Amino acid sequence: MWESVILRNKIIPLEAAIQSFIDYLKFEKRYSEHTIRAYRDDLQQFSDYLAEQFGGPVLQEISPAFIRSWLASLKDEGLSSRSVNRKISSLKSFYKFHIRAGVVEQSPMKAITGPKSGKRLPVYVEQQDITALFTGIEFPDDWEGDTDRLLLAVFYQTGMRLSELVNLRERQVDESNRSIKVLGKGNKERIIPVNPALITAIQVYCRNKRVIIERPDTEYLLVSRQGKKLYSQYVYRAVRKYLGQVTTVDKKSPHVLRHTFATHLMNAGAELNTVKELLGHASLAATQVYTHNTIEKLKEVYKNAHPKA
């Protein structure tokens, strides 16, 4: 649908080209709000730079030199190689869409090479700190305390993404099979087995929701004390608050709990392909980064335990 709209306007302003791409991501690819916002922010920043430096060229006028100029400005501002490469990736997807739509014949991104970035291992929380989180921390004896404890447990025991958690519906929990159906990126479904204790905690939470809260949202699993579906910022704050009480890792976010889920599985001997399926990764390459954490853990154990280390 979006392609046909664009084809009627061969020469289009960059802003219109960006909006068409964002509409495609939203309505056809059905990406999460978080992912769409990241694409929009990258492309808007690119557009603002071109407007300021080059007078706002239309899409077909943008050359590799314009793009290199923008990337150089980002490096001058101190942006990391990893962040610059993410913006390059956004532009590549943007141009791929418009080539397919027939708006541009070739992508200027073919002439762009991203900066090399050192391989960074995923940050995760140590096993003893996770144990402390669920056995040593006193959660408030109120609705927020119950919600915070459950969302942390769901994150750690399923490895789901933030967008997957806030959009998790009650009907996605299969109590009889002790599993949760997760709707991931690109509307791909995956089934994650969970332990009986988590199923029981979810059952109690859903029962209490209907008793304690007046007219709660019973479609979505996790709700605020007003009975409304949780928003992402609330979840971020809760995770940061409680992880800050048990670990000194620099980053304390929902995605760190996803890394923790995967790393602990690998350390316990789980097969790489199994972890890939549980995380909902499209390719094995995205999951292989967790093997490096496992190797580093083995090196640490060897160093501390072996007499010849």
Tab-separated table of C-alpha atoms in Angstrom:
chain	number	residue	atom	x	y	z
A	1	MET	CA	0.000	0.000	0.000
A	2	TRP	CA	2.710	2.470	1.004
A	3	GLU	CA	4.724	1.682	-2.103
A	4	SER	CA	1.869	2.696	-4.409
A	5	VAL	CA	1.537	6.055	-2.626
A	6	ILE	CA	5.214	6.785	-3.164
A	7	LEU	CA	5.255	5.748	-6.811
A	8	ARG	CA	2.795	8.508	-7.659
A	9	ASN	CA	5.341	11.082	-6.425
A	10	LYS	CA	8.694	10.205	-7.923
A	11	ILE	CA	10.435	13.301	-6.649
A	12	ILE	CA	9.595	13.687	-2.991
A	13	PRO	CA	10.986	15.672	-0.039
A	14	LEU	CA	13.068	13.725	2.437
A	15	GLU	CA	10.494	14.298	5.206
A	16	ALA	CA	7.784	12.637	3.093
A	17	ALA	CA	10.110	9.736	2.266
A	18	ILE	CA	10.822	9.229	5.962
A	19	GLN	CA	7.122	9.240	6.842
A	20	SER	CA	6.365	6.657	4.145
A	21	PHE	CA	9.065	4.398	5.533
A	22	ILE	CA	7.821	4.822	9.116
A	23	ASP	CA	4.263	4.009	7.995
A	24	TYR	CA	5.599	0.848	6.350
A	25	LEU	CA	7.364	-0.221	9.563
A	26	LYS	CA	4.266	0.502	11.618
A	27	PHE	CA	1.469	-0.892	9.487
A	28	GLU	CA	3.098	-3.603	7.369
A	29	LYS	CA	6.100	-4.788	9.374
A	30	ARG	CA	4.235	-4.100	12.640
A	31	TYR	CA	7.422	-3.257	14.522
A	32	SER	CA	7.255	-2.233	18.172
A	33	GLU	CA	6.881	1.424	19.166
A	34	HIS	CA	10.399	1.359	20.591
A	35	THR	CA	11.914	0.128	17.318
A	36	ILE	CA	9.912	2.579	15.210
A	37	ARG	CA	10.964	5.458	17.461
A	38	ALA	CA	14.622	4.497	17.043
A	39	TYR	CA	14.305	4.520	13.241
A	40	ARG	CA	12.395	7.809	13.274
A	41	ASP	CA	14.922	9.508	15.564
A	42	ASP	CA	17.883	8.417	13.406
A	43	LEU	CA	16.251	9.516	10.153
A	44	GLN	CA	14.965	12.801	11.579
A	45	GLN	CA	18.442	13.635	12.825
A	46	PHE	CA	19.796	12.896	9.339
A	47	SER	CA	17.117	15.075	7.738
A	48	ASP	CA	17.756	17.974	10.138
A	49	TYR	CA	21.477	17.863	9.377
A	50	LEU	CA	20.933	17.911	5.611
A	51	ALA	CA	18.470	20.796	5.912
A	52	GLU	CA	20.965	22.822	7.914
A	53	GLN	CA	24.091	22.009	5.909
A	54	PHE	CA	22.806	21.440	2.371
A	55	GLY	CA	19.508	23.290	2.150
A	56	GLY	CA	17.223	20.271	2.440
A	57	PRO	CA	17.809	18.155	-0.690
A	58	VAL	CA	15.085	15.814	-1.940
A	59	LEU	CA	15.656	12.089	-1.589
A	60	GLN	CA	17.075	11.607	-5.099
A	61	GLU	CA	19.652	14.378	-4.602
A	62	ILE	CA	21.318	12.826	-1.565
A	63	SER	CA	24.808	11.593	-2.422
A	64	PRO	CA	27.324	9.482	-0.451
A	65	ALA	CA	29.228	12.716	0.246
A	66	PHE	CA	26.213	14.127	2.133
A	67	ILE	CA	25.979	10.955	4.213
A	68	ARG	CA	29.712	10.875	4.963
A	69	SER	CA	29.504	14.488	6.104
A	70	TRP	CA	26.728	13.618	8.555
A	71	LEU	CA	28.572	10.574	9.902
A	72	ALA	CA	31.746	12.620	10.360
A	73	SER	CA	29.777	15.187	12.351
A	74	LEU	CA	28.460	12.425	14.611
A	75	LYS	CA	31.998	11.194	15.312
A	76	ASP	CA	33.092	14.788	16.008
A	77	GLU	CA	30.309	15.000	18.589
A	78	GLY	CA	31.791	11.967	20.344
A	79	LEU	CA	29.210	9.382	19.294
A	80	SER	CA	30.471	5.825	19.703
A	81	SER	CA	31.239	3.612	16.698
A	82	ARG	CA	28.425	1.305	17.797
A	83	SER	CA	25.897	4.150	17.728
A	84	VAL	CA	27.149	5.420	14.357
A	85	ASN	CA	26.806	1.917	12.905
A	86	ARG	CA	23.238	1.739	14.173
A	87	LYS	CA	22.420	4.945	12.299
A	88	ILE	CA	24.055	3.519	9.168
A	89	SER	CA	21.859	0.444	9.549
A	90	SER	CA	18.766	2.677	9.781
A	91	LEU	CA	19.727	4.456	6.552
A	92	LYS	CA	20.386	1.157	4.766
A	93	SER	CA	16.909	-0.107	5.653
A	94	PHE	CA	15.416	3.240	4.613
A	95	TYR	CA	17.043	3.127	1.173
A	96	LYS	CA	16.274	-0.557	0.683
A	97	PHE	CA	12.598	0.269	1.123
A	98	HIS	CA	12.695	3.120	-1.394
A	99	ILE	CA	14.621	1.092	-3.978
A	100	ARG	CA	11.945	-1.597	-3.767
A	101	ALA	CA	9.299	1.123	-4.184
A	102	GLY	CA	11.028	2.439	-7.303
A	103	VAL	CA	11.739	5.902	-5.906
A	104	VAL	CA	15.531	5.611	-6.160
A	105	GLU	CA	17.505	3.411	-8.518
A	106	GLN	CA	20.440	2.698	-6.244
A	107	SER	CA	21.390	3.284	-2.660
A	108	PRO	CA	24.131	5.780	-1.781
A	109	MET	CA	24.764	3.515	1.230
A	110	LYS	CA	26.711	1.134	-1.051
A	111	ALA	CA	29.579	3.606	-0.893
A	112	ILE	CA	29.411	3.947	2.908
A	113	THR	CA	31.626	1.952	5.255
A	114	GLY	CA	30.903	2.033	8.966
A	115	PRO	CA	33.578	2.515	11.644
A	116	LYS	CA	34.970	-0.600	13.246
A	117	SER	CA	33.739	-1.175	16.760
A	118	GLY	CA	35.176	-3.500	19.336
A	119	LYS	CA	33.045	-6.509	20.178
A	120	ARG	CA	31.245	-5.754	23.432
A	121	LEU	CA	30.003	-8.632	25.528
A	122	PRO	CA	26.418	-8.465	26.790
A	123	VAL	CA	26.121	-7.147	30.340
A	124	TYR	CA	24.427	-9.602	32.682
A	125	VAL	CA	23.676	-10.072	36.383
A	126	GLU	CA	25.547	-12.779	38.290
A	127	GLN	CA	23.583	-15.801	39.525
A	128	GLN	CA	24.065	-14.967	43.207
A	129	ASP	CA	22.746	-11.454	42.609
A	130	ILE	CA	19.627	-12.814	40.902
A	131	THR	CA	19.112	-15.124	43.877
A	132	ALA	CA	19.420	-12.103	46.176
A	133	LEU	CA	16.892	-10.223	44.042
A	134	PHE	CA	14.164	-12.806	44.588
A	135	THR	CA	15.023	-14.028	48.094
A	136	GLY	CA	16.758	-11.142	49.850
A	137	ILE	CA	14.795	-8.089	48.690
A	138	GLU	CA	11.631	-7.027	50.474
A	139	PHE	CA	9.058	-5.834	47.968
A	140	PRO	CA	6.378	-3.445	49.274
A	141	ASP	CA	3.222	-5.163	50.460
A	142	ASP	CA	1.007	-3.364	47.975
A	143	TRP	CA	-0.087	-3.603	44.341
A	144	GLU	CA	3.071	-1.970	42.964
A	145	GLY	CA	5.240	-4.347	44.982
A	146	ASP	CA	3.339	-7.358	43.608
A	147	THR	CA	3.567	-6.002	40.066
A	148	ASP	CA	7.283	-5.207	40.304
A	149	ARG	CA	8.131	-8.649	41.671
A	150	LEU	CA	6.134	-10.410	38.958
A	151	LEU	CA	7.532	-8.357	36.070
A	152	LEU	CA	11.089	-9.045	37.260
A	153	ALA	CA	10.321	-12.766	37.506
A	154	VAL	CA	8.778	-12.845	34.017
A	155	PHE	CA	11.770	-10.990	32.537
A	156	TYR	CA	14.322	-13.316	34.123
A	157	GLN	CA	12.456	-16.572	33.507
A	158	THR	CA	11.484	-15.886	29.891
A	159	GLY	CA	14.095	-13.481	28.509
A	160	MET	CA	11.377	-11.521	26.730
A	161	ARG	CA	11.870	-7.993	25.446
A	162	LEU	CA	10.396	-4.905	27.107
A	163	SER	CA	7.797	-4.416	24.348
A	164	GLU	CA	6.819	-8.088	24.606
A	165	LEU	CA	6.284	-7.809	28.354
A	166	VAL	CA	4.156	-4.648	28.398
A	167	ASN	CA	1.995	-6.135	25.619
A	168	LEU	CA	1.710	-9.584	27.244
A	169	ARG	CA	-1.934	-10.644	27.476
A	170	GLU	CA	-3.454	-12.927	30.059
A	171	ARG	CA	-4.573	-15.343	27.346
A	172	GLN	CA	-0.942	-15.860	26.267
A	173	VAL	CA	-0.269	-17.696	29.532
A	174	ASP	CA	-0.972	-21.430	29.120
A	175	GLU	CA	-1.435	-22.689	32.666
A	176	SER	CA	-1.995	-26.352	31.746
A	177	ASN	CA	1.174	-26.592	29.640
A	178	ARG	CA	3.128	-24.238	31.928
A	179	SER	CA	4.234	-21.994	29.088
A	180	ILE	CA	3.883	-18.448	27.760
A	181	LYS	CA	3.249	-17.600	24.112
A	182	VAL	CA	5.245	-14.512	23.162
A	183	LEU	CA	4.528	-12.337	20.139
A	184	GLY	CA	7.931	-11.040	19.062
A	185	LYS	CA	9.437	-8.910	16.306
A	186	GLY	CA	7.638	-9.155	12.992
A	187	ASN	CA	4.675	-10.834	14.755
A	188	LYS	CA	6.671	-14.065	15.145
A	189	GLU	CA	5.317	-16.311	17.873
A	190	ARG	CA	7.415	-18.435	20.192
A	191	ILE	CA	6.529	-20.661	23.145
A	192	ILE	CA	8.586	-20.320	26.325
A	193	PRO	CA	8.262	-22.987	29.042
A	194	VAL	CA	8.187	-21.649	32.611
A	195	ASN	CA	8.301	-23.245	36.039
A	196	PRO	CA	5.173	-23.998	38.126
A	197	ALA	CA	6.049	-21.302	40.682
A	198	LEU	CA	5.795	-18.575	38.032
A	199	ILE	CA	2.472	-19.926	36.774
A	200	THR	CA	1.160	-19.886	40.356
A	201	ALA	CA	2.396	-16.309	40.848
A	202	ILE	CA	0.587	-15.251	37.655
A	203	GLN	CA	-2.624	-16.975	38.754
A	204	VAL	CA	-2.553	-15.230	42.148
A	205	TYR	CA	-1.806	-11.881	40.491
A	206	CYS	CA	-4.723	-12.221	38.063
A	207	ARG	CA	-7.093	-13.207	40.883
A	208	ASN	CA	-5.995	-10.302	43.072
A	209	LYS	CA	-6.282	-7.897	40.134
A	210	ARG	CA	-10.010	-8.581	39.942
A	211	VAL	CA	-10.496	-8.268	43.708
A	212	ILE	CA	-8.236	-5.353	44.656
A	213	ILE	CA	-8.592	-3.063	41.625
A	214	GLU	CA	-11.863	-1.532	40.502
A	215	ARG	CA	-12.550	-2.172	36.810
A	216	PRO	CA	-9.024	-3.343	35.900
A	217	ASP	CA	-7.762	-4.076	32.391
A	218	THR	CA	-8.164	-7.852	32.206
A	219	GLU	CA	-6.768	-8.181	28.700
A	220	TYR	CA	-3.157	-7.327	29.564
A	221	LEU	CA	-1.398	-9.272	32.301
A	222	LEU	CA	0.476	-6.506	34.116
A	223	VAL	CA	-1.379	-3.368	35.191
A	224	SER	CA	-0.800	-0.291	37.340
A	225	ARG	CA	-2.608	0.374	40.604
A	226	GLN	CA	-5.151	2.308	38.520
A	227	GLY	CA	-5.822	-0.895	36.605
A	228	LYS	CA	-4.267	0.351	33.363
A	229	LYS	CA	-1.770	-1.456	31.130
A	230	LEU	CA	1.807	-0.735	32.210
A	231	TYR	CA	3.842	1.734	30.174
A	232	SER	CA	7.487	1.165	29.267
A	233	GLN	CA	8.932	3.912	31.477
A	234	TYR	CA	7.331	2.407	34.580
A	235	VAL	CA	8.943	-0.939	33.827
A	236	TYR	CA	12.351	0.695	33.234
A	237	ARG	CA	12.171	2.465	36.589
A	238	ALA	CA	11.164	-0.694	38.450
A	239	VAL	CA	13.964	-2.763	36.927
A	240	ARG	CA	16.569	-0.052	37.576
A	241	LYS	CA	15.389	0.367	41.178
A	242	TYR	CA	15.605	-3.294	42.156
A	243	LEU	CA	18.707	-4.257	40.175
A	244	GLY	CA	20.428	-1.311	41.839
A	245	GLN	CA	19.921	-3.046	45.176
A	246	VAL	CA	21.678	-6.281	44.200
A	247	THR	CA	24.276	-5.558	41.494
A	248	THR	CA	26.915	-2.994	40.536
A	249	VAL	CA	26.691	-3.537	36.752
A	250	ASP	CA	26.694	-0.191	34.946
A	251	LYS	CA	23.544	-0.782	32.959
A	252	LYS	CA	20.399	-1.776	34.818
A	253	SER	CA	17.643	-2.254	32.269
A	254	PRO	CA	15.070	-4.809	31.101
A	255	HIS	CA	17.444	-5.845	28.304
A	256	VAL	CA	20.113	-6.708	30.885
A	257	LEU	CA	17.672	-9.250	32.349
A	258	ARG	CA	17.238	-10.675	28.836
A	259	HIS	CA	21.036	-10.988	28.584
A	260	THR	CA	21.050	-12.569	32.044
A	261	PHE	CA	18.426	-15.151	31.057
A	262	ALA	CA	20.462	-16.176	27.997
A	263	THR	CA	23.845	-16.176	29.728
A	264	HIS	CA	22.646	-18.268	32.670
A	265	LEU	CA	21.125	-20.794	30.258
A	266	MET	CA	24.420	-21.032	28.352
A	267	ASN	CA	26.420	-21.353	31.566
A	268	ALA	CA	24.134	-24.222	32.595
A	269	GLY	CA	24.870	-26.064	29.345
A	270	ALA	CA	21.878	-25.157	27.175
A	271	GLU	CA	22.337	-25.672	23.429
A	272	LEU	CA	22.892	-22.533	21.405
A	273	ASN	CA	19.986	-23.268	19.044
A	274	THR	CA	17.624	-23.726	21.996
A	275	VAL	CA	18.614	-20.330	23.412
A	276	LYS	CA	18.122	-18.815	19.942
A	277	GLU	CA	14.549	-20.115	19.789
A	278	LEU	CA	13.736	-18.963	23.324
A	279	LEU	CA	15.031	-15.458	22.595
A	280	GLY	CA	13.232	-15.258	19.264
A	281	HIS	CA	16.393	-14.425	17.322
A	282	ALA	CA	16.105	-14.592	13.540
A	283	SER	CA	19.621	-15.993	13.135
A	284	LEU	CA	22.111	-17.955	15.187
A	285	ALA	CA	24.695	-15.189	14.772
A	286	ALA	CA	22.746	-12.923	17.127
A	287	THR	CA	22.795	-15.614	19.821
A	288	GLN	CA	26.458	-16.569	19.488
A	289	VAL	CA	27.556	-13.500	21.442
A	290	TYR	CA	26.448	-15.319	24.608
A	291	THR	CA	29.008	-18.064	24.017
A	292	HIS	CA	31.702	-15.445	24.638
A	293	ASN	CA	30.263	-14.730	28.080
A	294	THR	CA	30.308	-18.452	28.802
A	295	ILE	CA	33.939	-18.781	27.676
A	296	GLU	CA	34.925	-15.812	29.842
A	297	LYS	CA	33.169	-17.475	32.798
A	298	LEU	CA	35.080	-20.708	32.197
A	299	LYS	CA	38.356	-18.783	32.075
A	300	GLU	CA	37.509	-17.135	35.383
A	301	VAL	CA	36.659	-20.477	37.027
A	302	TYR	CA	39.884	-22.006	35.708
A	303	LYS	CA	41.969	-19.090	36.911
A	304	ASN	CA	40.495	-19.220	40.397
A	305	ALA	CA	40.417	-22.982	40.814
A	306	HIS	CA	43.289	-24.544	38.887
A	307	PRO	CA	46.610	-24.825	40.747
A	308	LYS	CA	48.618	-24.139	37.574
A	309	ALA	CA	46.517	-21.183	36.435
